[in-house]
Coordinates of C-alpha atoms in Angstrom, one line a residue:
X1 CA -10.3 13.0 27.5
X2 CA -6.7 14.3 27.1
X3 CA -5.2 14.6 23.6
X4 CA -2.7 12.0 24.9
X5 CA -5.4 9.3 25.7
X6 CA -7.2 10.1 22.6
X7 CA -4.1 9.2 20.2
X8 CA -3.6 6.0 22.2
X9 CA -7.2 5.0 22.4
X10 CA -7.5 4.9 18.6
X11 CA -4.2 3.3 18.0
X12 CA -5.0 -0.3 18.1
X13 CA -8.3 0.1 15.7
X14 CA -6.3 2.3 13.4
X15 CA -3.4 -0.1 13.3
X16 CA -5.6 -3.0 12.6
X17 CA -7.2 -1.0 9.7
X18 CA -3.9 -0.4 8.1
X19 CA -2.8 -3.8 8.5
X20 CA -6.2 -4.9 6.9
X21 CA -5.8 -3.0 4.1
X22 CA -2.0 -4.0 3.5
X23 CA -2.7 -7.6 3.7
X24 CA -5.3 -7.4 1.2
X25 CA -3.2 -5.5 -1.2
X26 CA -0.4 -8.2 -0.9
X27 CA -0.6 -11.2 -3.1
X28 CA 1.4 -14.4 -3.2
X29 CA 1.7 -14.3 -7.0
X30 CA 2.7 -11.7 -9.6
X31 CA -0.5 -12.3 -11.7
X32 CA -2.6 -9.8 -9.7
X33 CA -2.2 -6.9 -12.0
X34 CA -2.9 -5.3 -15.6
X35 CA -5.4 -4.2 -18.1
X36 CA -6.3 -6.5 -21.0
X37 CA -8.1 -4.2 -23.4
X38 CA -6.2 -2.3 -25.8
X39 CA -4.8 0.7 -23.6
X40 CA -4.0 4.1 -25.1
X41 CA -1.1 6.3 -24.3
X42 CA 0.3 6.6 -20.6
X43 CA -1.7 9.9 -20.0
X44 CA -5.0 10.8 -20.8
X45 CA -5.5 12.2 -24.6
X46 CA -7.9 14.8 -25.8
X47 CA -9.7 12.6 -28.4
X48 CA -12.9 11.8 -26.3
X49 CA -15.5 11.0 -29.3
X50 CA -19.1 11.8 -28.7
X51 CA -20.2 12.9 -25.4
X52 CA -24.0 13.6 -24.8
X53 CA -23.7 15.0 -21.4
X54 CA -24.4 18.9 -20.9
X55 CA -21.8 21.5 -21.8
X56 CA -20.6 23.1 -18.6
X57 CA -20.3 27.1 -18.3
X58 CA -17.4 28.5 -20.0
X59 CA -16.2 29.9 -16.7
X60 CA -16.6 27.0 -14.9
X61 CA -13.2 25.8 -13.1
X62 CA -11.7 23.2 -10.9
X63 CA -13.4 24.6 -7.8
X64 CA -16.2 26.3 -9.1
X65 CA -19.6 26.1 -7.2
X66 CA -22.7 24.7 -8.8
X67 CA -25.6 27.2 -8.7
X68 CA -28.0 25.9 -8.3
X69 CA -26.5 23.0 -6.4
X70 CA -26.5 19.5 -7.9
X71 CA -27.1 15.9 -6.4
X72 CA -24.4 13.4 -7.1
X73 CA -24.9 9.8 -5.8
X74 CA -22.5 7.2 -4.5
X75 CA -22.3 3.6 -3.0
X76 CA -19.9 3.0 -0.2
X77 CA -18.7 0.9 2.5
X78 CA -18.6 1.9 6.5
X79 CA -15.5 0.7 8.0
X80 CA -15.0 -0.1 11.8
X81 CA -12.7 2.8 11.9
X82 CA -15.4 5.4 10.8
X83 CA -17.9 3.9 12.9
X84 CA -16.1 3.8 16.2
X85 CA -13.3 6.2 16.0
X86 CA -15.1 8.9 13.9
X87 CA -18.8 8.7 14.1
X88 CA -18.6 7.2 17.7
X89 CA -16.8 10.2 19.2
X90 CA -18.4 13.0 17.2
X91 CA -21.8 13.7 18.4
X92 CA -24.2 14.4 15.6
X93 CA -22.1 13.4 12.7
X94 CA -23.6 10.7 10.4
X95 CA -22.1 9.1 7.3
X96 CA -24.8 11.0 5.3
X97 CA -24.5 14.4 7.1
X98 CA -20.9 15.4 8.4
X99 CA -18.0 17.7 8.1
X100 CA -17.1 16.5 4.3
X101 CA -20.7 16.4 3.1
X102 CA -21.3 19.8 4.2
X103 CA -18.0 21.2 2.8
X104 CA -18.9 19.7 -0.5
X105 CA -22.2 21.4 -0.4
X106 CA -21.1 24.6 0.8
X107 CA -18.0 24.8 -1.4
X108 CA -18.9 23.3 -4.4
X109 CA -23.0 23.1 -4.3
X110 CA -22.5 19.1 -4.5
X111 CA -25.1 17.4 -2.4
X112 CA -24.0 13.7 -1.7
X113 CA -26.3 11.0 -1.4
X114 CA -25.9 7.3 -1.3
X115 CA -27.7 4.4 -3.0
X116 CA -26.5 2.2 -0.5
X117 CA -24.1 1.9 2.5
X118 CA -22.7 -1.5 3.9
X119 CA -20.7 -2.2 6.9
X120 CA -17.2 -3.4 6.3
X121 CA -14.2 -2.8 4.4
X122 CA -14.2 -2.5 0.5
X123 CA -12.8 -6.3 0.5
X124 CA -15.4 -7.7 2.9
X125 CA -17.6 -10.5 1.4
X126 CA -20.9 -8.1 2.3
X127 CA -19.5 -5.3 0.4
X128 CA -18.3 -7.4 -2.8
X129 CA -21.8 -9.1 -2.8
X130 CA -23.7 -5.7 -2.9
X131 CA -21.2 -3.9 -5.4
X132 CA -21.1 -7.1 -7.7
X133 CA -25.2 -6.9 -7.8
X134 CA -25.1 -3.3 -8.6
X135 CA -22.6 -3.9 -11.4
X136 CA -24.2 -6.7 -12.8
X137 CA -27.8 -4.9 -12.7
X138 CA -26.2 -2.0 -14.7
X139 CA -28.4 0.4 -12.3
X140 CA -25.4 2.3 -11.3
X141 CA -25.0 5.4 -9.0
X142 CA -23.4 8.6 -10.4
X143 CA -20.0 8.0 -9.3
X144 CA -19.0 4.1 -8.2
X145 CA -15.8 3.2 -6.5
X146 CA -14.5 0.0 -8.2
X147 CA -11.4 -2.1 -8.7
X148 CA -9.3 -2.9 -11.8
X149 CA -11.4 -5.8 -12.6
X150 CA -14.9 -4.1 -12.2
X151 CA -13.7 -1.3 -14.0
X152 CA -12.9 -3.3 -17.2
X153 CA -16.3 -4.9 -17.0
X154 CA -18.1 -1.5 -16.9
X155 CA -15.7 -0.3 -19.7
X156 CA -16.3 -3.0 -22.0
X157 CA -20.1 -2.8 -21.4
X158 CA -20.1 0.9 -22.5
X159 CA -21.9 1.7 -18.8
X160 CA -19.4 4.3 -18.1
X161 CA -18.2 7.9 -19.3
X162 CA -14.9 8.7 -21.1
X163 CA -13.5 11.0 -18.3
X164 CA -10.5 12.2 -20.5
X165 CA -12.3 15.9 -21.3
X166 CA -13.6 16.2 -17.9
X167 CA -10.1 15.4 -16.2
X168 CA -8.3 17.7 -18.7
X169 CA -10.8 20.7 -17.9
X170 CA -11.3 20.5 -14.4
X171 CA -8.5 18.8 -12.4
X172 CA -6.6 21.3 -10.6
X173 CA -2.8 21.7 -10.9
X174 CA -2.4 20.0 -7.3
X175 CA -4.8 17.2 -8.3
X176 CA -2.6 16.5 -11.6
X177 CA 0.7 16.8 -9.8
X178 CA -0.6 14.3 -7.1
X179 CA -1.9 11.6 -9.6
X180 CA 1.4 11.6 -11.4
X181 CA 3.7 11.2 -8.5
X182 CA 4.3 7.6 -9.6
X183 CA 4.5 8.3 -13.3
X184 CA 1.9 7.3 -15.7
X185 CA 1.0 3.9 -13.9
X186 CA -2.3 5.1 -12.5
X187 CA -3.5 6.3 -15.8
X188 CA -2.3 3.1 -17.6
X189 CA -4.5 1.1 -15.3
X190 CA -7.7 3.1 -16.3
X191 CA -7.1 3.7 -20.0
X192 CA -9.0 1.8 -22.6
X193 CA -8.6 2.5 -26.2
X194 CA -6.9 5.8 -25.6
X195 CA -9.9 6.8 -23.5
X196 CA -9.7 7.8 -19.3
X197 CA -12.4 5.6 -18.1
X198 CA -12.0 6.3 -14.6
X199 CA -10.3 8.8 -12.1
X200 CA -7.7 6.7 -10.1
X201 CA -7.0 7.5 -6.4
X202 CA -3.5 7.0 -6.2
X203 CA -2.1 4.9 -3.3
X204 CA 1.3 5.1 -2.2
X205 CA 3.5 2.3 -3.7
X206 CA 6.5 3.7 -1.5
X207 CA 4.8 2.9 1.5
X208 CA 5.4 -0.6 0.9
X209 CA 8.9 -0.6 0.5
X210 CA 10.8 -3.1 2.6
X211 CA 13.2 -3.0 5.5
X212 CA 15.2 -5.4 7.7
X213 CA 13.8 -4.9 11.2
X214 CA 16.6 -6.2 13.8
X215 CA 16.5 -6.4 17.7
X216 CA 19.2 -4.0 18.1
X217 CA 19.4 -5.0 21.9
X218 CA 20.3 -8.5 20.9
X219 CA 23.1 -6.8 18.4
X220 CA 24.7 -4.9 21.0
X221 CA 24.9 -8.0 23.8
X222 CA 26.6 -10.3 20.9
X223 CA 28.7 -7.5 19.9
X224 CA 27.7 -7.6 16.2
X225 CA 27.6 -4.7 13.5
X226 CA 24.5 -3.8 11.7
X227 CA 24.4 -5.8 8.2
X228 CA 25.9 -4.1 5.3
X229 CA 25.6 -7.3 2.9
X230 CA 23.6 -10.5 2.8
X231 CA 26.5 -12.2 4.2
X232 CA 26.3 -10.1 7.2
X233 CA 22.5 -10.9 7.3
X234 CA 23.0 -14.7 7.4
X235 CA 26.0 -14.2 10.0
X236 CA 23.6 -12.3 12.5
X237 CA 20.6 -14.5 11.8
X238 CA 23.1 -17.6 12.7
X239 CA 24.2 -15.7 15.8
X240 CA 20.7 -15.0 17.1
X241 CA 19.7 -18.8 16.6
X242 CA 23.1 -20.1 18.4
X243 CA 24.4 -17.7 21.0
X244 CA 21.4 -17.6 23.2
X245 CA 20.8 -13.8 22.7
X246 CA 17.8 -14.0 25.4
X247 CA 20.2 -15.4 28.0
X248 CA 17.8 -18.1 29.2
X249 CA 20.5 -20.9 28.4
X250 CA 17.7 -22.5 26.2
X251 CA 18.2 -23.0 22.3
X252 CA 14.7 -21.4 21.3
X253 CA 15.3 -18.6 19.3
X254 CA 15.6 -17.9 15.5
X255 CA 17.3 -15.6 13.5
X256 CA 14.7 -14.9 10.9
X257 CA 10.8 -14.7 11.1
X258 CA 9.0 -16.0 8.1
X259 CA 5.5 -17.1 7.5
X260 CA 4.2 -20.0 5.4
X261 CA 2.8 -17.3 2.8
X262 CA 6.4 -16.3 2.2
X263 CA 5.4 -13.0 1.1
X264 CA 3.8 -9.9 2.6
X265 CA 4.3 -6.4 4.4
X266 CA 5.4 -8.4 7.7
X267 CA 7.5 -11.1 8.2
X268 CA 7.8 -11.6 4.3
X269 CA 10.9 -12.5 2.1
X270 CA 10.8 -9.7 -0.7
X271 CA 13.3 -7.8 1.1
X272 CA 15.6 -10.8 1.7
X273 CA 15.6 -12.2 -1.7
X274 CA 15.9 -8.8 -3.3
X275 CA 19.3 -8.9 -1.8
X276 CA 20.0 -11.6 -4.4
X277 CA 18.7 -9.6 -7.2
X278 CA 15.3 -11.7 -7.0
X279 CA 12.2 -10.0 -7.4
X280 CA 9.3 -12.4 -7.2
X281 CA 5.5 -11.4 -8.0
X282 CA 6.2 -8.5 -10.1
X283 CA 6.9 -7.7 -13.8
X284 CA 10.3 -6.5 -14.9
X285 CA 11.6 -5.0 -18.1
X286 CA 14.4 -7.1 -19.8
X287 CA 17.2 -5.6 -21.8
X288 CA 15.0 -5.8 -24.7
X289 CA 12.2 -3.8 -23.5
X290 CA 9.8 -6.8 -22.9
X291 CA 8.2 -7.9 -19.5
X292 CA 9.3 -11.1 -17.8
X293 CA 7.9 -12.2 -14.4
X294 CA 10.2 -12.3 -11.5
X295 CA 9.3 -15.4 -9.8
X296 CA 10.8 -17.5 -12.5
X297 CA 14.2 -15.8 -13.0
X298 CA 17.4 -17.8 -12.0
X299 CA 18.1 -15.0 -9.2
X300 CA 15.2 -16.7 -7.3
X301 CA 16.8 -19.9 -7.1
X302 CA 19.8 -18.8 -5.4
X303 CA 18.1 -16.9 -2.9
X304 CA 15.9 -20.2 -2.1
X305 CA 19.1 -22.1 -2.0
X306 CA 20.3 -19.5 0.8
X307 CA 17.2 -19.8 2.7
X308 CA 17.3 -23.7 2.7
X309 CA 20.9 -23.5 4.2
X310 CA 19.4 -21.1 6.8
X311 CA 16.6 -23.6 7.5
X312 CA 19.0 -26.5 8.0
X313 CA 21.0 -24.8 10.3
X314 CA 18.3 -24.1 12.5
X315 CA 18.0 -20.2 11.9
X316 CA 14.4 -20.6 10.8
X317 CA 11.6 -21.9 12.8
X318 CA 11.1 -25.6 11.7
X319 CA 7.6 -25.3 11.8
X320 CA 7.3 -22.1 9.7
X321 CA 5.7 -23.7 6.8
X322 CA 2.5 -24.1 9.0
X323 CA 2.5 -20.8 10.7
X324 CA 0.7 -17.7 9.4
X325 CA 1.4 -14.1 10.6
X326 CA -0.6 -14.3 13.7
X327 CA 1.3 -17.3 14.8
X328 CA 4.8 -15.6 14.0
X329 CA 3.6 -12.5 15.7
X330 CA 3.2 -14.3 18.7
X331 CA 6.9 -15.9 18.6
X332 CA 8.0 -12.1 18.1
X333 CA 6.0 -11.1 21.0
X334 CA 7.6 -13.6 23.2
X335 CA 11.1 -12.5 22.3
X336 CA 11.9 -15.3 20.2
X337 CA 12.9 -13.9 16.9
X338 CA 15.6 -11.5 16.1
X339 CA 15.0 -10.0 12.7
X340 CA 12.3 -9.8 10.1
X341 CA 11.7 -8.2 6.8
X342 CA 8.7 -5.7 6.4
X343 CA 7.2 -2.5 5.7
X344 CA 7.6 0.8 7.6
X345 CA 4.7 0.1 9.9
X346 CA 5.9 -3.0 11.3
X347 CA 7.1 -1.2 14.6
X348 CA 3.3 -0.6 15.4
X349 CA 2.7 -4.2 14.6
X350 CA 3.8 -7.0 15.4
X351 CA 7.2 -5.4 16.8
X352 CA 5.2 -3.3 19.4
X353 CA 3.9 -6.6 20.9
X354 CA 7.4 -7.5 21.8
X355 CA 7.9 -4.1 23.4
X356 CA 4.9 -4.5 25.3
X357 CA 6.2 -7.9 27.0
X358 CA 9.9 -6.6 27.4
X359 CA 10.4 -3.1 27.6
X360 CA 14.0 -3.7 27.3
X361 CA 13.5 -5.0 23.8
X362 CA 14.7 -2.6 21.0
X363 CA 14.2 -2.8 17.1
X364 CA 15.3 -0.6 14.5
X365 CA 14.7 -0.7 10.6
X366 CA 17.9 -1.0 8.4
X367 CA 17.9 -0.6 4.5
X368 CA 17.7 -3.9 2.8
X369 CA 21.2 -4.9 1.6
X370 CA 22.9 -6.9 -1.3
X371 CA 25.4 -9.4 -1.7
X372 CA 28.1 -7.2 -3.0
X373 CA 27.1 -4.2 -0.6
X374 CA 26.0 -2.0 -3.4
X375 CA 22.6 -0.4 -2.8
X376 CA 20.0 -2.9 -4.1
X377 CA 16.8 -2.1 -6.0
X378 CA 13.8 -2.2 -3.8
X379 CA 10.9 -3.7 -5.5
X380 CA 7.4 -2.1 -5.3
X381 CA 4.1 -3.5 -6.2
X382 CA 1.5 -1.1 -8.0
X383 CA -0.8 -0.1 -5.0
X384 CA -3.6 1.7 -6.5
X385 CA -6.8 -0.4 -6.4
X386 CA -9.7 2.2 -6.1
X387 CA -11.1 3.7 -9.1
X388 CA -14.0 6.2 -9.4
X389 CA -16.1 5.7 -12.5
X390 CA -18.9 8.0 -13.8
X391 CA -22.0 6.6 -15.1
X392 CA -22.8 6.9 -18.8
X393 CA -25.1 9.9 -19.3
X394 CA -24.4 11.5 -15.8
X395 CA -25.4 15.2 -15.7
X396 CA -22.2 16.0 -14.2
X397 CA -19.4 13.8 -14.8
X398 CA -16.9 16.6 -13.8
X399 CA -18.2 16.5 -10.1
X400 CA -16.1 13.8 -9.0
X401 CA -13.0 15.7 -10.2
X402 CA -14.0 18.7 -8.3
X403 CA -14.4 16.6 -5.4
X404 CA -10.9 15.3 -5.7
X405 CA -9.5 18.8 -6.0
X406 CA -11.3 20.0 -2.8
X407 CA -10.4 16.9 -0.8
X408 CA -6.7 17.5 -1.7
X409 CA -6.9 21.4 -1.3
X410 CA -8.2 21.3 2.1
X411 CA -5.6 18.9 3.5
X412 CA -2.7 19.6 1.5
X413 CA -3.2 22.7 -0.6
X414 CA -2.8 26.6 -0.1
X415 CA -5.8 26.6 2.0
X416 CA -5.4 23.3 4.0
X417 CA -7.2 23.2 7.2
X418 CA -5.5 19.6 7.9
X419 CA -6.1 19.5 11.8
X420 CA -10.0 20.1 10.9
X421 CA -10.4 17.9 7.8
X422 CA -8.2 15.4 7.8
X423 CA -6.9 14.2 11.4
X424 CA -8.3 16.5 14.4
X425 CA -7.0 15.3 17.8
X426 CA -10.4 14.0 18.6
X427 CA -11.1 11.9 15.4
X428 CA -7.8 11.1 13.5
X429 CA -9.6 9.3 10.4
X430 CA -12.2 12.0 9.9
X431 CA -11.0 12.3 6.3
X432 CA -12.4 8.9 5.8
X433 CA -15.9 10.6 6.0
X434 CA -15.4 11.6 2.4
X435 CA -16.6 9.4 -0.5
X436 CA -13.2 10.2 -2.2
X437 CA -10.1 10.4 -0.4
X438 CA -7.0 11.1 -2.5
X439 CA -3.9 11.8 -1.0
X440 CA -0.2 12.6 -1.9
X441 CA 2.0 9.4 -2.3
X442 CA 4.8 11.3 -0.7
X443 CA 2.8 12.8 2.1
X444 CA 4.5 10.7 4.8
X445 CA 8.0 11.0 3.4
X446 CA 7.4 14.8 3.3
X447 CA 6.2 14.8 6.8
X448 CA 9.5 13.1 7.9
X449 CA 11.4 15.4 5.9
X450 CA 9.9 18.5 7.5
X451 CA 10.2 16.7 11.0
X452 CA 14.0 16.0 10.5
X453 CA 14.6 19.6 9.0
X454 CA 12.9 20.9 12.3
X455 CA 15.0 18.6 14.3
X456 CA 18.1 19.6 12.8
X457 CA 17.3 23.3 13.2
X458 CA 15.8 22.8 16.8
X459 CA 13.0 24.7 15.7
X460 CA 9.6 22.6 15.7
X461 CA 7.3 25.8 15.6
X462 CA 7.2 25.9 11.8
X463 CA 5.4 22.5 11.5
X464 CA 2.0 22.2 10.2
X465 CA -0.6 19.8 9.2
X466 CA 0.7 15.9 9.3
X467 CA 4.1 16.6 10.3
X468 CA 2.9 18.8 13.3
X469 CA 0.6 15.8 14.4
X470 CA 3.3 13.1 13.9
X471 CA 5.8 15.3 16.2
X472 CA 3.2 15.6 18.9
X473 CA 3.2 11.8 18.8
X474 CA 7.1 11.7 19.0
X475 CA 7.2 14.3 21.8
X476 CA 4.4 12.2 23.7
X477 CA 6.3 9.1 23.6
X478 CA 9.7 11.0 24.5
X479 CA 8.1 12.4 27.6
X480 CA 8.2 9.0 29.1
X481 CA 4.2 9.2 30.1
X482 CA 2.5 5.9 30.3
X483 CA 0.0 6.8 27.8
X484 CA 3.0 7.6 25.5
X485 CA 4.6 4.0 25.6
X486 CA 2.2 2.8 22.9
X487 CA 3.7 5.4 20.4
X488 CA 6.9 3.7 20.5
X489 CA 6.3 2.3 17.2
X490 CA 5.7 5.7 15.9
X491 CA 9.1 6.9 17.1
X492 CA 10.7 3.9 15.2
X493 CA 8.9 5.2 12.0
X494 CA 9.4 8.9 12.3
X495 CA 12.3 9.2 14.7
X496 CA 16.1 10.1 13.8
X497 CA 16.6 6.2 13.2
X498 CA 13.2 5.6 11.6
X499 CA 12.1 3.7 9.0
X500 CA 10.7 6.7 6.9
X501 CA 14.2 8.0 6.8
X502 CA 15.4 5.1 5.0
X503 CA 12.6 5.7 2.6
X504 CA 13.7 9.2 1.9
X505 CA 17.3 7.7 1.0
X506 CA 15.8 5.0 -1.2
X507 CA 14.1 7.9 -3.0
X508 CA 17.0 10.0 -3.3
X509 CA 19.0 7.0 -4.5
X510 CA 16.6 6.2 -7.0
X511 CA 16.5 2.6 -5.6
X512 CA 13.0 1.9 -6.3
X513 CA 12.0 -0.9 -8.7
X514 CA 8.4 -0.5 -9.8
X515 CA 6.2 -3.2 -11.0
X516 CA 5.7 -2.6 -14.8
X517 CA 2.4 -4.3 -15.1
X518 CA -0.6 -2.7 -13.8
X519 CA -4.4 -2.7 -14.5
X520 CA -6.8 -5.8 -14.5
X521 CA -6.0 -9.0 -14.8
X522 CA -5.5 -10.7 -18.3
X523 CA -7.7 -13.5 -19.5
X524 CA -5.3 -16.1 -18.6
X525 CA -4.7 -14.6 -15.3
X526 CA -8.3 -14.8 -14.5
X527 CA -8.3 -18.5 -15.5
X528 CA -5.1 -19.7 -14.0
X529 CA -3.9 -17.0 -11.3
X530 CA -5.0 -19.2 -8.3
X531 CA -3.2 -22.5 -9.5
X532 CA -0.1 -20.6 -10.3
X533 CA 0.0 -18.7 -7.2
X534 CA -0.6 -22.1 -5.1
X535 CA 1.9 -24.0 -7.2
X536 CA 4.6 -21.4 -6.4
X537 CA 3.9 -21.1 -3.0
X538 CA 4.1 -24.9 -2.4
X539 CA 7.3 -25.5 -4.7
X540 CA 9.3 -22.5 -2.7
X541 CA 8.2 -23.7 0.8
X542 CA 9.4 -27.3 -0.2
X543 CA 12.6 -26.0 -1.4
X544 CA 13.4 -24.2 1.8
X545 CA 12.5 -27.2 3.8
X546 CA 15.1 -29.2 2.0
X547 CA 13.9 -30.8 -1.0
X548 CA 16.2 -30.5 -4.2
X549 CA 16.9 -26.9 -5.8
X550 CA 16.4 -28.6 -9.0
X551 CA 12.6 -28.6 -8.2
X552 CA 12.8 -24.7 -9.1
X553 CA 13.9 -25.5 -12.6
X554 CA 10.7 -27.8 -13.0
X555 CA 8.6 -25.2 -11.4
X556 CA 9.7 -22.9 -14.1
X557 CA 8.8 -25.1 -16.8
X558 CA 5.3 -26.1 -15.2
X559 CA 4.6 -22.3 -14.8
X560 CA 5.3 -21.6 -18.4
X561 CA 3.1 -24.8 -19.5
X562 CA 0.3 -24.2 -17.2
X563 CA -0.5 -20.7 -18.4
X564 CA 2.6 -18.6 -17.6
X565 CA 3.6 -18.3 -21.2
X566 CA 0.1 -17.3 -22.3
X567 CA 0.1 -14.5 -19.4
X568 CA 3.5 -13.5 -20.4
X569 CA 2.2 -12.9 -24.1
X570 CA -0.7 -11.1 -22.8
X571 CA 1.1 -8.7 -20.6
X572 CA 3.7 -7.7 -23.1
X573 CA 0.6 -6.8 -25.8
X574 CA -0.6 -4.6 -23.0
X575 CA 2.7 -3.2 -22.3
X576 CA 3.1 -2.7 -25.8
X577 CA -0.1 -0.8 -26.2
X578 CA 0.7 1.3 -23.5
X579 CA 4.1 2.5 -25.1
X580 CA 2.6 2.7 -28.5

């Protein structure tokens, strides 16, 4: 099979995996965060208390090999991507014996075993049932991947090791640099009573930054300029709905595509309402240093009022309140929607669907804009949801830190072999064979920066690793080859006008607004989160559909009475502890 065909063959499954991960991490409410136990400082301290595990040799270091070898047990899921696109195309490789398991054994003297393996994603019912049974039994493997809630339970039950000393001693400079790329948030999420209770596998929050995706062929047809203010966005939306941009003499197009869920990585409203300084579903720091919930701030009311007027004028689908992402993506595919807010991957889905049906359709990402034309803040939710906890009394708690070190070194370090251990052409997700998969938060932005520099120098020979792999995709698309057509979405991300270039500018302009609350849900969140999220969504949809804007004020009162005030108190107790 040619390299071109291999790229395209894996695209749909890889895309679906990415979308699943994104969808699972998006939440309709802002109550899907932070720790409740008294966390300590933002970074691991050296006060570790008693530790009964064996002392390592004095010359033991971040990548020192165990001699004799040791055995370390895990539990894990087996995703469709790994089963079909990796193991399915690499003869002889298994989840227990593969390029990564052999690397850990050869380089570190670590023999990886699995207590159990379950098919599916970490959010699938089958996996969750299995992991919850394991946690409840207390019969843990040496290393367990957990979410924030599960980590809290293990820490409170005294079933896991304090990793502070092991991290400080064994984490390589590269690992420490990667795990602090988003500040201290990842450590805030795993610190209890001043102790580091797990190693966080940092996920990129900046990958979830929002863009305004616009059909530029419609802009050109209607002689409209790209938006620079929110008034421009509304003006373009109105023109797309009223001026027959598809040329069929039927009023059947809409300006802005949104779903009944309102929020999300595709067809969501986070980027739209940010244009009015509204930041729902995240926690913001006010002028006094206290945290406040974005969904109940007055700026949200104004944004809802604008959306209500857009709906009244027919700029929004009159049935959006009953349509999920799949249904709205069908409208995009059919060429009935001209704009949508979403993340950098939206060109791969759902916008590629439109391109497949109409090769003349052209979409481009633009930065989100504000009312005034000033650069707006770009809201980001904390994306790290996977933490590696070590069983109390494990013989070698430092082993997981060494594995983090090696995974990062072999993919992004000085001895990196990216094309072998991360994304070889025949199996671009081979990195997922490793039980730990840390990656630099800025890896995709850095790849764009390298490609962009090579473009400007007209010399691509210096590209290595991920940047080289992506550039090959861009060249395949530019060739006009039939196999490259499906790579249009990649060009819209990493090309000269790509979304990743906007992410680069967001970063350089310091536009990111991070959610200030991370970790496990507070007690009241556990009890009231679902109710509050449901109420918020119902009220916001009703307002957009035409009910009185005063419903927002009533929603704020109800939110506070039904648990919001208690949540806010708990959140601020947590926040004070992290700063204390």
